[in-house]
Coordinates of C-alpha atoms in Angstrom, one line a residue:
Chain A
M9 CA 0.0 -0.1 -0.1
S10 CA 3.4 2.1 -0.6
A11 CA 3.2 5.3 -3.1
Q12 CA 3.0 4.2 -6.4
H13 CA 5.4 6.6 -9.1
S14 CA 4.6 6.1 -12.7
E15 CA 7.4 6.3 -15.2
D16 CA 6.5 10.0 -15.7
P17 CA 7.6 11.6 -12.3
H18 CA 5.2 14.8 -13.4
T19 CA 1.9 12.6 -12.0
R20 CA 2.0 10.3 -9.6
T21 CA -0.7 7.8 -9.3
I22 CA -1.9 6.8 -5.5
R23 CA -4.5 3.9 -4.2
P24 CA -8.2 4.3 -5.9
D25 CA -9.6 5.0 -2.4
L26 CA -7.0 8.2 -2.2
Q27 CA -7.2 8.9 -6.0
L28 CA -11.4 9.0 -6.0
I29 CA -10.7 11.4 -2.0
A30 CA -8.0 13.7 -4.0
D31 CA -10.1 14.0 -6.8
M32 CA -13.1 15.6 -4.8
I33 CA -11.1 17.5 -3.3
D34 CA -10.1 21.7 -5.1
D35 CA -6.4 23.1 -5.9
G36 CA -5.4 25.0 -3.5
S37 CA -8.0 24.6 -0.5
R38 CA -7.2 24.2 3.4
V39 CA -7.6 20.1 3.8
L40 CA -6.9 18.5 7.4
D41 CA -6.2 15.4 6.8
I42 CA -7.0 13.1 10.1
G43 CA -5.4 9.9 10.7
C44 CA -3.1 10.2 8.0
G45 CA -1.0 7.7 8.6
D46 CA 2.6 8.2 6.9
G47 CA 0.9 10.6 4.9
M48 CA 0.4 9.3 1.4
L49 CA -2.5 11.4 0.5
L50 CA -1.8 14.5 1.9
S51 CA 2.2 14.9 0.4
Y52 CA 0.1 13.5 -2.6
L53 CA -1.9 16.4 -2.4
V54 CA -0.3 19.0 -1.2
E55 CA 2.4 18.4 -3.7
E56 CA -0.4 17.1 -7.3
K57 CA -3.2 19.4 -5.8
G58 CA -1.2 22.3 -4.2
V59 CA -3.6 22.5 -1.2
V60 CA -2.4 24.1 2.5
G61 CA -2.4 20.8 3.8
R62 CA -2.3 19.5 7.6
G63 CA -2.3 16.2 8.6
M64 CA -3.4 14.3 12.8
E65 CA -2.1 10.4 13.0
L66 CA -2.5 8.4 16.9
S67 CA 1.1 6.8 15.8
Q68 CA 3.9 8.0 16.3
E69 CA 5.8 5.9 14.0
G70 CA 3.1 8.0 11.2
V71 CA 3.5 11.0 13.1
N72 CA 7.7 10.4 12.0
A73 CA 7.6 8.9 8.2
S74 CA 5.2 12.8 7.7
V75 CA 7.4 15.2 9.6
T76 CA 10.6 13.7 8.3
Q77 CA 9.0 14.1 5.0
G78 CA 8.1 18.1 5.3
L79 CA 4.8 17.5 6.4
S80 CA 3.4 19.2 9.1
V81 CA 1.5 16.4 10.9
V82 CA 0.7 16.5 14.9
Q83 CA 0.4 13.7 16.6
G84 CA -3.0 13.2 17.8
D85 CA -6.3 11.0 18.8
A86 CA -9.5 11.8 16.7
D87 CA -11.6 11.0 19.7
S88 CA -9.9 13.8 22.1
D89 CA -8.1 16.3 20.1
L90 CA -10.1 17.3 17.5
N91 CA -12.2 20.3 19.5
T92 CA -9.0 21.9 19.8
Y93 CA -9.6 22.7 15.5
P94 CA -11.8 26.3 15.0
E95 CA -15.0 26.0 13.2
G96 CA -14.0 26.4 10.0
G97 CA -11.0 26.2 9.8
F98 CA -11.2 24.0 7.0
D99 CA -12.2 24.0 3.2
Y100 CA -11.8 19.4 3.6
V101 CA -11.3 18.1 6.0
V102 CA -10.1 13.8 5.4
L103 CA -11.1 11.4 7.9
S104 CA -9.6 8.0 5.4
K105 CA -10.4 4.4 6.9
T106 CA -10.4 6.3 10.2
L107 CA -13.6 6.2 11.7
Q108 CA -14.2 3.0 12.1
A109 CA -11.1 2.8 14.5
T110 CA -11.9 5.8 17.0
R111 CA -14.8 5.6 20.3
D112 CA -16.9 7.9 19.5
P113 CA -17.3 7.9 15.6
R114 CA -20.6 10.0 15.9
A115 CA -19.0 12.8 17.8
V116 CA -16.2 12.1 15.5
L117 CA -18.6 13.3 12.4
R118 CA -20.2 16.1 13.8
Q119 CA -16.5 17.7 14.7
L120 CA -15.3 16.9 11.3
V121 CA -18.2 19.1 9.1
R122 CA -18.2 21.5 12.8
I123 CA -14.2 22.0 11.3
G124 CA -14.4 21.9 7.7
S125 CA -16.6 23.1 5.1
Y126 CA -16.9 19.1 3.6
A127 CA -15.8 16.6 5.3
V128 CA -14.7 13.4 3.2
V129 CA -15.4 10.6 5.4
S130 CA -14.0 6.9 3.7
F131 CA -14.7 3.3 5.5
P132 CA -14.7 -0.2 5.0
N133 CA -18.1 -1.4 4.5
F134 CA -19.3 -4.0 6.7
G135 CA -22.2 -5.0 4.4
Y136 CA -20.0 -5.9 1.5
W137 CA -21.2 -9.7 0.1
R138 CA -17.9 -11.0 0.7
I139 CA -17.9 -10.4 4.6
R140 CA -20.9 -11.7 4.6
L141 CA -20.9 -14.5 3.1
S142 CA -18.0 -14.6 5.0
L143 CA -19.8 -14.8 8.3
L144 CA -22.6 -16.9 7.4
F145 CA -19.7 -19.9 5.7
T146 CA -16.6 -19.8 8.2
G147 CA -19.0 -18.0 11.0
R148 CA -15.8 -16.2 12.1
M149 CA -15.3 -13.1 12.3
P150 CA -14.2 -11.6 8.7
D151 CA -10.4 -11.8 7.7
T152 CA -10.6 -9.4 4.8
P153 CA -7.4 -7.6 3.2
L154 CA -9.0 -4.0 5.0
L155 CA -9.9 -5.9 8.1
P156 CA -6.9 -8.0 8.8
E157 CA -6.6 -8.4 12.7
P158 CA -8.4 -10.6 14.3
W159 CA -11.8 -9.6 17.1
Y160 CA -9.8 -9.8 20.0
E161 CA -6.6 -7.7 18.8
T162 CA -7.9 -4.7 16.3
P163 CA -7.8 -1.2 16.0
N164 CA -11.6 -1.7 14.1
I165 CA -13.7 -1.4 16.6
H166 CA -16.7 -0.2 15.6
L167 CA -17.5 -1.1 12.2
C168 CA -20.8 0.1 9.9
T169 CA -22.0 -0.5 7.0
I170 CA -22.8 1.9 4.2
R171 CA -26.5 1.5 4.9
D172 CA -25.4 2.3 8.9
F173 CA -23.5 4.8 7.3
V174 CA -25.7 7.2 6.1
E175 CA -28.3 6.7 8.6
L176 CA -26.2 8.3 11.0
C177 CA -25.6 10.8 8.6
M178 CA -29.7 11.4 8.8
A179 CA -29.7 11.5 12.8
C180 CA -27.3 13.4 13.1
G181 CA -28.5 16.7 10.1
V182 CA -25.1 16.3 8.0
V183 CA -25.9 16.5 4.3
I184 CA -24.6 13.9 2.2
E185 CA -23.2 16.1 -1.0
E186 CA -21.4 12.9 -3.0
A187 CA -21.7 8.7 -2.0
Y188 CA -19.5 6.5 -3.8
T189 CA -18.9 3.3 -3.3
V190 CA -14.8 2.3 -4.4
G191 CA -13.2 -1.3 -4.2
A192 CA -9.2 -2.5 -4.4
A193 CA -9.3 -3.2 -8.0
L194 CA -12.1 -1.3 -8.8
R195 CA -13.3 2.1 -10.4
P196 CA -15.4 4.4 -8.2
R197 CA -19.6 4.4 -8.5
P198 CA -21.6 6.8 -7.8
I199 CA -24.4 5.2 -5.6
R200 CA -27.6 5.3 -6.3
S201 CA -29.4 2.4 -5.0
L202 CA -28.0 1.9 -0.8
R203 CA -29.1 -1.5 -1.2
T204 CA -26.4 -2.4 -4.1
A205 CA -24.3 -0.1 -3.1
N206 CA -24.6 -1.8 0.6
L207 CA -24.0 -5.5 -0.8
F208 CA -21.8 -4.4 -3.6
G209 CA -19.3 -1.5 -1.8
Q210 CA -16.4 -3.3 -0.7
D211 CA -15.1 0.9 0.5
G212 CA -18.1 3.5 0.6
V213 CA -16.7 7.5 0.4
F214 CA -18.6 10.2 1.4
L215 CA -18.8 13.9 0.9
L216 CA -19.9 16.0 3.8
R217 CA -21.4 19.0 4.5
K218 CA -22.8 20.7 7.7
V219 CA -26.8 21.3 6.9
Chain B
M2 CA 30.5 36.8 3.7
T3 CA 32.1 35.6 6.7
P4 CA 30.8 35.8 10.6
S5 CA 34.1 38.0 11.6
Q6 CA 33.1 40.0 8.3
L7 CA 29.9 40.4 9.4
C8 CA 30.4 41.5 13.4
R9 CA 33.1 43.5 12.3
N10 CA 32.0 46.4 14.4
D11 CA 32.3 43.9 17.8
R12 CA 34.7 43.6 20.0
R13 CA 36.5 40.3 20.1
M14 CA 36.3 39.3 23.8
T15 CA 40.0 38.9 23.2
G16 CA 39.6 41.9 22.9
T17 CA 39.3 45.7 24.2
A18 CA 38.4 44.9 28.1
P19 CA 34.9 45.0 28.9
K20 CA 34.2 45.6 32.4
S21 CA 33.7 42.3 33.9
P22 CA 35.4 40.0 35.7
D23 CA 39.5 39.5 33.8
L24 CA 38.5 36.2 33.2
L25 CA 36.1 36.8 30.7
R26 CA 37.9 38.8 28.4
S27 CA 39.9 35.0 27.3
L28 CA 36.5 34.0 26.6
P29 CA 36.2 33.5 22.9
G30 CA 33.8 34.0 20.2
H31 CA 31.8 37.4 20.0
R32 CA 30.9 40.4 22.0
V33 CA 29.1 43.3 21.1
E34 CA 27.6 46.0 23.1
L35 CA 23.8 47.1 22.0
G36 CA 22.0 50.3 23.4
D37 CA 23.2 53.5 20.7
E38 CA 20.6 52.5 18.8
G39 CA 18.0 52.7 22.0
P40 CA 17.2 51.7 25.8
L41 CA 15.9 48.3 26.5
P42 CA 12.8 48.3 27.7
L43 CA 12.6 45.7 30.7
D44 CA 8.9 43.8 31.5
C45 CA 9.6 44.7 35.4
G46 CA 9.5 49.0 34.3
E47 CA 13.2 49.4 34.0
T48 CA 14.9 49.6 31.1
L49 CA 18.9 49.1 30.0
E50 CA 20.6 52.1 28.0
Q51 CA 23.8 49.3 27.2
F52 CA 24.1 46.2 27.0
A53 CA 26.2 43.3 25.7
I54 CA 25.4 40.2 23.8
A55 CA 27.9 37.5 24.4
Y56 CA 27.2 35.0 21.5
Q57 CA 28.8 32.6 19.1
T58 CA 28.8 31.8 15.4
Y59 CA 29.4 28.0 13.4
G60 CA 28.7 28.3 10.0
E61 CA 28.4 30.7 7.3
L62 CA 26.0 33.5 6.4
N63 CA 25.1 33.0 2.9
A64 CA 24.7 35.9 0.3
D65 CA 20.7 36.5 0.5
K66 CA 21.2 36.0 4.8
S67 CA 18.7 33.4 4.6
N68 CA 19.8 30.7 5.8
A69 CA 20.6 31.6 9.9
I70 CA 19.4 29.3 12.5
L71 CA 18.9 31.1 15.8
V72 CA 19.5 28.2 18.3
C73 CA 18.7 29.6 22.0
H74 CA 20.1 27.9 25.8
A75 CA 18.4 26.5 28.3
L76 CA 18.7 27.6 32.4
T77 CA 23.0 26.9 32.8
G78 CA 23.8 27.2 28.9
D79 CA 25.7 29.4 27.3
Q80 CA 26.5 30.8 23.9
F81 CA 29.5 27.6 23.4
A82 CA 27.0 25.4 21.5
S83 CA 29.2 23.6 19.6
E84 CA 32.4 23.7 20.7
T85 CA 34.8 22.5 23.0
H86 CA 33.4 24.5 26.2
P87 CA 36.5 27.5 27.1
L88 CA 35.8 26.8 30.7
T89 CA 35.1 23.4 31.2
G90 CA 36.8 22.2 28.5
K91 CA 34.0 19.5 27.5
P92 CA 31.9 19.6 24.2
G93 CA 29.7 21.5 23.9
W94 CA 25.8 21.9 25.2
W95 CA 24.4 21.0 21.2
E96 CA 27.6 19.4 19.7
V97 CA 24.6 15.9 18.4
L98 CA 22.7 18.7 16.7
I99 CA 25.2 21.4 15.9
G100 CA 27.6 20.6 12.3
P101 CA 28.6 19.2 9.7
G102 CA 26.0 16.9 8.7
R103 CA 23.8 17.2 11.8
P104 CA 20.1 18.5 11.9
L105 CA 21.4 21.9 12.8
D106 CA 24.2 21.5 9.1
T107 CA 27.1 24.4 10.1
E108 CA 27.3 23.4 6.0
R109 CA 24.3 24.4 5.3
Y110 CA 23.3 26.8 7.6
F111 CA 24.2 29.8 9.5
V112 CA 23.7 28.9 13.1
I113 CA 23.7 31.6 16.1
C114 CA 24.0 31.9 20.0
S115 CA 24.0 34.2 22.4
N116 CA 24.1 33.7 26.1
V117 CA 20.9 34.9 27.4
L118 CA 20.4 38.6 29.3
G119 CA 20.8 37.8 32.3
G120 CA 23.5 34.7 31.9
C121 CA 27.1 34.7 33.2
L122 CA 29.6 34.0 30.2
G123 CA 29.7 37.6 28.4
S124 CA 26.3 38.8 28.4
T125 CA 24.8 41.7 30.7
G126 CA 23.9 40.2 34.0
P127 CA 24.1 40.3 38.1
K128 CA 27.6 39.4 37.9
E129 CA 28.9 42.6 35.2
I130 CA 29.4 45.7 36.6
N131 CA 26.9 48.2 37.0
P132 CA 27.6 51.6 35.4
A133 CA 26.2 54.0 38.0
T134 CA 28.5 52.2 41.3
G135 CA 31.4 50.2 39.3
K136 CA 30.6 48.0 41.1
P137 CA 28.9 44.2 39.7
W138 CA 25.0 44.4 39.8
G139 CA 23.6 42.2 42.1
L140 CA 21.0 42.7 43.2
D141 CA 20.2 45.6 41.5
F142 CA 20.3 44.2 38.3
P143 CA 16.6 44.4 37.1
F144 CA 14.5 41.8 37.0
I145 CA 14.6 40.1 33.4
T146 CA 12.1 37.4 32.0
V147 CA 12.3 35.2 29.1
S148 CA 10.5 37.9 26.9
D149 CA 13.3 41.0 27.7
M150 CA 15.8 38.1 26.9
V151 CA 14.0 37.8 23.5
H152 CA 13.8 41.3 22.8
A153 CA 17.0 41.8 23.9
Q154 CA 18.2 38.8 20.7
K155 CA 16.5 41.1 18.3
R156 CA 18.6 43.5 19.1
L157 CA 21.7 41.4 18.4
M158 CA 19.8 40.2 15.6
D159 CA 19.1 44.3 13.6
H160 CA 23.1 44.4 14.5
L161 CA 23.7 41.0 12.4
G162 CA 21.8 43.2 9.7
I163 CA 19.4 39.4 9.7
D164 CA 16.0 40.8 9.0
R165 CA 14.1 36.7 9.1
L166 CA 16.0 33.9 10.9
F167 CA 16.1 30.4 9.2
A168 CA 15.0 29.1 11.8
V169 CA 14.8 29.4 15.6
V170 CA 15.2 26.0 17.9
G171 CA 15.7 25.3 21.4
G172 CA 14.9 23.1 24.4
S173 CA 13.6 24.0 27.6
M174 CA 13.8 27.3 29.0
G175 CA 15.3 27.7 25.1
G176 CA 12.2 26.5 23.4
M177 CA 10.1 29.1 25.9
Q178 CA 12.5 31.2 24.0
V179 CA 11.4 30.0 21.3
L180 CA 7.8 30.1 21.4
E181 CA 8.3 34.0 23.0
W182 CA 10.2 35.1 19.2
A183 CA 7.6 32.9 17.2
S184 CA 4.9 35.1 18.8
K185 CA 6.2 38.3 19.9
F186 CA 7.6 38.9 16.1
P187 CA 6.5 36.2 13.2
E188 CA 7.8 38.0 10.2
R189 CA 11.2 37.6 11.6
V190 CA 10.9 34.2 12.4
G191 CA 10.7 31.1 9.2
A192 CA 10.5 27.7 11.3
A193 CA 10.1 27.7 14.9
V194 CA 11.5 24.3 17.3
P195 CA 10.1 24.7 20.8
I196 CA 11.1 21.1 22.4
A197 CA 10.2 19.9 26.3
T198 CA 9.1 22.6 26.6
A199 CA 5.9 24.8 27.8
P200 CA 3.2 27.5 27.2
Y201 CA 4.5 28.6 31.1
H202 CA 6.8 27.5 34.2
S203 CA 4.3 24.8 36.1
A204 CA 3.9 25.1 39.8
Q205 CA 5.9 22.5 39.8
N206 CA 8.8 24.1 38.4
I207 CA 8.3 26.9 39.7
A208 CA 8.2 24.8 43.0
F209 CA 11.4 23.3 42.4
H210 CA 13.6 26.8 41.6
E211 CA 12.3 28.4 44.6
V212 CA 14.0 25.1 46.2
G213 CA 17.0 25.9 44.2
R214 CA 17.1 29.8 44.8
Q215 CA 16.0 28.9 48.7
A216 CA 19.4 26.6 48.3
I217 CA 21.9 29.6 47.5
M218 CA 19.9 32.4 49.5
A219 CA 20.8 30.4 52.5
D220 CA 23.9 30.5 52.4
P221 CA 26.3 32.8 54.8
D222 CA 28.1 33.1 51.7
W223 CA 25.5 34.6 49.6
D224 CA 26.2 37.3 51.5
E225 CA 22.2 38.9 50.7
G226 CA 23.9 39.1 46.7
R227 CA 27.0 40.9 47.6
Y228 CA 28.9 38.0 47.6
L229 CA 31.3 39.6 44.3
D230 CA 32.1 42.3 46.2
S231 CA 33.5 40.3 49.4
G232 CA 35.2 37.5 47.0
K233 CA 33.4 34.8 47.7
I234 CA 30.7 32.2 46.6
P235 CA 28.0 30.6 47.5
R236 CA 29.6 27.0 46.8
R237 CA 27.5 25.7 48.6
G238 CA 23.9 26.5 48.1
L239 CA 24.6 26.8 44.7
A240 CA 25.4 22.9 44.1
V241 CA 23.0 21.6 46.4
A242 CA 20.3 24.0 43.9
R243 CA 22.1 22.3 41.2
M244 CA 21.6 18.9 42.9
T245 CA 17.8 19.6 43.6
A246 CA 17.9 20.4 39.4
H247 CA 19.8 17.8 38.1
V248 CA 17.2 15.5 39.5
T249 CA 14.7 17.0 37.3
Y250 CA 16.6 16.6 34.6
L251 CA 16.5 12.4 34.8
S252 CA 14.0 9.8 34.8
E253 CA 13.6 7.2 37.6
Q254 CA 14.8 4.4 34.4
A255 CA 17.8 6.6 34.0
L256 CA 18.7 7.2 37.1
H257 CA 18.2 3.5 37.7
R258 CA 19.9 2.6 34.3
K259 CA 23.1 4.4 35.8
F260 CA 23.2 3.9 39.5
G261 CA 20.9 1.5 40.1
R262 CA 21.2 1.2 44.2
R263 CA 25.5 0.6 43.9
L264 CA 28.0 2.0 46.2
Q265 CA 30.8 4.5 45.8
N266 CA 34.5 2.9 45.6
R267 CA 33.7 0.4 49.0
G268 CA 32.0 -3.1 48.9
E269 CA 29.7 -1.6 52.5
L270 CA 27.7 1.0 54.0
S271 CA 29.5 3.5 55.6
Y272 CA 26.3 4.1 58.1
G273 CA 27.2 7.5 57.9
L274 CA 26.7 10.2 55.7
E275 CA 29.3 9.6 53.4
A276 CA 28.7 9.6 49.5
D277 CA 27.8 5.6 49.9
F278 CA 26.1 5.5 46.7
Q279 CA 26.7 6.1 43.4
V280 CA 24.3 8.3 42.4
E281 CA 25.0 10.5 45.3
S282 CA 28.3 11.0 44.3
Y283 CA 27.7 11.4 41.1
L284 CA 25.2 14.9 42.3
R285 CA 27.7 16.0 44.5
Y286 CA 30.2 16.0 41.6
Q287 CA 27.8 18.2 39.5
G288 CA 26.8 19.9 41.8
A289 CA 30.8 20.9 43.1
S290 CA 31.1 21.3 39.2
F291 CA 28.5 23.6 38.1
V292 CA 29.7 26.1 40.8
E293 CA 32.9 26.7 39.4
R294 CA 31.3 27.8 35.8
F295 CA 27.7 29.4 37.3
D296 CA 27.4 33.1 38.7
A297 CA 25.0 32.2 42.2
N298 CA 22.7 35.2 41.1
S299 CA 22.7 34.9 37.3
Y300 CA 21.3 31.4 38.3
L301 CA 18.2 33.5 40.8
Y302 CA 17.5 35.7 38.0
I303 CA 16.5 33.0 35.2
T304 CA 15.2 30.6 37.2
R305 CA 12.9 33.9 38.6
A306 CA 13.0 34.8 34.3
M307 CA 11.5 31.4 33.8
D308 CA 9.5 31.4 36.5
Y309 CA 8.0 34.2 35.0
F310 CA 7.0 32.6 31.8
D311 CA 3.3 32.1 30.7
L312 CA 3.1 33.3 27.2
G313 CA -0.1 33.4 27.5
A314 CA -0.7 36.0 29.4
D315 CA 0.7 38.3 27.7
F316 CA -2.6 37.2 24.7
D317 CA -5.4 38.2 27.2
G318 CA -4.8 34.6 28.8
V319 CA -5.8 32.7 24.8
L320 CA -3.0 31.1 23.6
A321 CA -3.9 30.5 20.8
N322 CA -3.6 34.2 20.3
A323 CA -0.2 34.3 20.2
F324 CA -0.2 32.0 17.5
R325 CA -3.1 33.5 15.1
G326 CA -2.4 35.0 11.3
S327 CA 1.2 32.8 12.3
P328 CA 3.6 32.7 9.2
V329 CA 5.6 30.8 10.6
R330 CA 5.9 26.8 10.2
F331 CA 6.3 24.8 13.9
C332 CA 7.8 21.9 15.0
V333 CA 7.0 20.4 18.9
I334 CA 8.6 18.0 20.7
S335 CA 8.6 16.3 23.7
F336 CA 9.8 12.9 24.9
T337 CA 7.8 10.3 27.0
S338 CA 10.0 10.3 30.3
D339 CA 10.2 14.0 30.7
W340 CA 8.6 14.7 33.8
L341 CA 9.9 18.8 34.0
F342 CA 8.1 19.3 30.8
P343 CA 6.0 16.3 29.8
T344 CA 4.1 15.8 26.4
T345 CA 1.1 17.5 28.2
E346 CA 2.9 20.3 28.1
A347 CA 3.3 20.4 24.5
R348 CA 0.2 19.4 24.1
K349 CA -1.1 22.5 25.5
I350 CA 1.1 24.5 22.4
V351 CA -0.4 22.1 19.8
H352 CA -3.8 23.0 20.8
A353 CA -3.5 26.0 21.0
L354 CA -1.8 26.2 17.3
N355 CA -4.3 23.9 16.1
A356 CA -7.1 26.6 17.1
A357 CA -5.6 29.3 15.6
T358 CA -4.8 26.7 12.7
A359 CA -0.9 27.9 12.2
D360 CA 1.1 25.1 10.2
V361 CA 1.8 22.7 13.1
S362 CA 4.1 19.8 13.8
F363 CA 4.7 17.8 17.4
V364 CA 5.9 14.4 18.0
E365 CA 6.8 12.9 21.1
I366 CA 10.6 10.9 21.0
D367 CA 10.4 7.4 22.6
S368 CA 13.3 8.0 25.4
D369 CA 13.4 7.2 28.7
K370 CA 16.5 10.0 29.4
G371 CA 13.7 12.1 30.5
H372 CA 14.4 15.6 29.9
D373 CA 17.7 15.6 29.2
A374 CA 17.1 13.5 26.6
F375 CA 16.8 16.8 24.5
L376 CA 21.0 17.3 24.9
L377 CA 21.3 13.7 24.6
N378 CA 22.0 11.5 20.9
E379 CA 18.2 10.4 20.1
P380 CA 18.8 9.8 16.5
E381 CA 14.3 9.4 16.2
F382 CA 14.7 13.8 17.4
H383 CA 17.4 13.8 15.3
E384 CA 15.9 12.9 12.2
T385 CA 12.5 14.3 12.9
L386 CA 13.8 17.7 13.2
N387 CA 16.1 17.0 9.7
G388 CA 13.3 16.1 7.9
F389 CA 11.1 19.1 9.3
L390 CA 13.7 21.2 8.6
N391 CA 14.7 20.2 5.3
G392 CA 10.8 20.4 4.2
F393 CA 11.1 23.9 4.8
A394 CA 14.8 24.7 3.9
E395 CA 12.8 23.1 0.2
Q396 CA 10.3 24.8 0.2
L397 CA 12.5 28.1 0.5
D398 CA 14.7 26.5 -2.1
L399 CA 17.6 26.1 -0.1
P400 CA 19.8 23.4 0.3
T401 CA 18.5 20.2 1.5
A402 CA 20.4 17.3 3.5
D403 CA 20.2 13.4 5.2
L404 CA 22.1 13.1 8.8
K405 CA 25.8 11.6 9.1
P406 CA 26.0 9.3 11.4
L407 CA 26.9 10.4 15.0
P408 CA 30.5 9.5 15.6
S409 CA 29.1 6.2 17.7
E410 CA 31.3 7.6 21.2
D411 CA 30.4 10.6 21.0
G412 CA 31.4 12.0 24.5
S413 CA 27.8 13.7 24.4
S414 CA 26.6 11.1 27.0
D415 CA 29.0 12.0 30.0
A416 CA 28.3 15.9 28.7
E417 CA 28.1 18.8 31.4
R418 CA 24.4 18.9 31.5
I419 CA 22.3 22.7 30.8
S420 CA 19.2 21.6 31.1

């Protein structure tokens, strides 16, 4: 899952889900990437889209890797530190595959749309058919490339389906501007039918804003 | 341009005699008399008509003066950051960080380190001669603050013709100065790196300082601060102050690893008050050597300056106001085992910077060496700092470089602690 560089040094390619997120973000905007890992998306956004980028990451290794490559990243916890950012402080707040690892996803979701004019949220869809089948036939918690840890040590403590997430947004007064499903080898598809997306979407990617 | 050309108006310490003890005249480095451009107003309400700043430089200033890094020293540090100390003969207190192929790379940057106002190695302080009386200032010296130190440093930068520093870097009290620089003179600071520091001095830290001060003042040789007139030195008091402070710079793990309960040069307990344990012997040595290089009144003044430090108080009690609209790039660094300036304090700085949507990085370095970690060979710390500075250098079209490995046995682990 490392950033790949194509032959032409001026056109970097990144994971399809990260590319989809990057495409949602306007050039030159102010972006806060929560759970930025080693800074893969953030460095792409800074270098290719000229954004003013900031990051937050829980793991020390991720923060050090990011800062060492010149990114502005703070060690912090989405559950406890988002209240330190001002309302409307950023054009976009990105939460890429991190929501399911927070203690209070609903509070985090509310913080995202408070801090950012827009929030971009992606997460693994627990309603994906492979996960459903895996649970049905093995009777065990799913073991997939995205959810590789056994249940007793996974950081993903609040897994949800695309349908669950859409309902949470509605309950929190969060407007869904755009919604897509995306998979490792799949092109992003706009969500038209929730039922279909919830069954065949590997990940959900949403562009959100406050009402 | 070489530093000596740049500073041709300075009096070398070896030149005409400053009105200070003989010792200072033989110190290497630069010393400049400031104040001709106007007296220095102090926070306490008094002004200094004339004052001197002693400083040292490493590396060369580039043509457009864009590669200068100001290093701010800690409580008992001084300007000799990256050379054998002229008084102690020990390595410079930040030799692991300043030099060719190190994070503060002297092949790319022009590194300046000045003795703080109130200090005792050439800058104006209580040990220097009061022009009004012809005697050492002693307690007549006005009480100074971290902000006053920084205003004096700014005068030095004016003197050197450096409009904008590439970076200001410092740990502990040096980190307080970094925060002052970034908040009071943001247009003159490119990047700010406050290390192992806090936005204000905590009650616990004030308490430790007070113990140290009381030890000095309880020594009869302190003589109500007039000891220099009578040629005495409050050795016992200053040594005890240092011993107390020194414990706060370490961690329980570091003390255990270094000394455990091992006995000093003996097989069994003395059943007396000799230094039975290695840790006692070590502390006694630290105290005794400290009094040879540091002035007791300076210790009182500088600890007081740290106690008074509360950056948010200067901005209506809201720390974030210190950084609103700041163009400065920040990199806040703390160490896991530092209980004197713990990570919770660093986070207060980070949260204020977040609230101001400032450009901030924050790393907590895993170390068991306590507060002193910022002075020691901590590879992760050095890599992070180098990466941060490289990132900023790239932005300014200045050269970047990877770190070169430190010699495996760098004397730094036994260096004189100057926190």
